[in-house]
Amino acid sequence: MNQLMKIDPKELYSINFYEYGEAYFGSCGGTRYRLAREPLKNVHYTPVDQRDPAVLLATVWPEPYAYGAADPDTMTSSEFEFSAEGLAAAAKWLNGRITAEEE
């Protein structure tokens, strides 16, 4: 895989971005991806000790379709800890999936 085709973890924003209940979408090397807090809910102003358990959900699927239009059978997902470490692990997993899709 070409080094330029990898997702830079900095491109995925910090973990705080996902506390607002927003998903991050991108594409790389013919693969589209989505990264979001699951459940997708704005908890930024909720005290940490009052939040429901959550994970970071990474999903990949082949281009050209957007997330809402893609066939769910073409999607692969993985859950990660909702933390900065989980975000780094998700970036690593996404890069691995993109490499697999290119091959």
Short mmCIF file of N, CA and C in Angstrom, two decimals, residues 18-22 37-44 46 50-52:
data_model
loop_
_atom_site.label_atom_id
_atom_site.label_comp_id
_atom_site.label_asym_id
_atom_site.label_seq_id
_atom_site.Cartn_x
_atom_site.Cartn_y
_atom_site.Cartn_z
N TYR A 18 -16.46 13.26 18.90
CA TYR A 18 -17.49 12.21 18.87
C TYR A 18 -18.47 12.31 20.03
N GLU A 19 -18.11 13.08 21.07
CA GLU A 19 -19.03 13.30 22.19
C GLU A 19 -20.23 14.15 21.80
N TYR A 20 -20.13 14.87 20.68
CA TYR A 20 -21.22 15.72 20.22
C TYR A 20 -22.28 14.94 19.43
N GLY A 21 -22.11 13.64 19.28
CA GLY A 21 -23.08 12.84 18.56
C GLY A 21 -22.96 12.97 17.06
N GLU A 22 -21.76 13.28 16.59
CA GLU A 22 -21.50 13.42 15.17
C GLU A 22 -20.63 12.27 14.69
N ARG A 37 -19.38 7.55 17.72
CA ARG A 37 -19.72 7.04 19.05
C ARG A 37 -20.99 6.23 18.88
N GLU A 38 -21.03 5.10 19.53
CA GLU A 38 -22.22 4.25 19.49
C GLU A 38 -22.65 3.98 20.92
N PRO A 39 -23.82 4.42 21.36
CA PRO A 39 -24.88 5.00 20.57
C PRO A 39 -24.53 6.44 20.15
N LEU A 40 -25.01 6.81 18.96
CA LEU A 40 -24.77 8.13 18.39
C LEU A 40 -25.66 9.12 19.14
N LYS A 41 -25.06 9.80 20.10
CA LYS A 41 -25.82 10.67 20.99
C LYS A 41 -24.91 11.78 21.48
N ASN A 42 -25.43 12.99 21.57
CA ASN A 42 -24.65 14.11 22.08
C ASN A 42 -24.58 14.00 23.61
N VAL A 43 -23.38 13.73 24.11
CA VAL A 43 -23.17 13.60 25.56
C VAL A 43 -22.12 14.59 26.05
N HIS A 44 -21.73 15.53 25.20
CA HIS A 44 -20.63 16.42 25.55
C HIS A 44 -20.88 17.17 26.86
N THR A 46 -22.98 16.21 29.25
CA THR A 46 -23.40 15.27 30.30
C THR A 46 -22.17 14.90 31.12
N GLN A 50 -22.34 10.22 34.45
CA GLN A 50 -23.76 10.04 34.17
C GLN A 50 -24.03 9.57 32.74
N ARG A 51 -22.99 9.30 32.00
CA ARG A 51 -23.13 8.84 30.61
C ARG A 51 -23.36 7.34 30.54
N ASP A 52 -24.15 6.93 29.57
CA ASP A 52 -24.32 5.50 29.31
C ASP A 52 -23.03 4.97 28.70
#
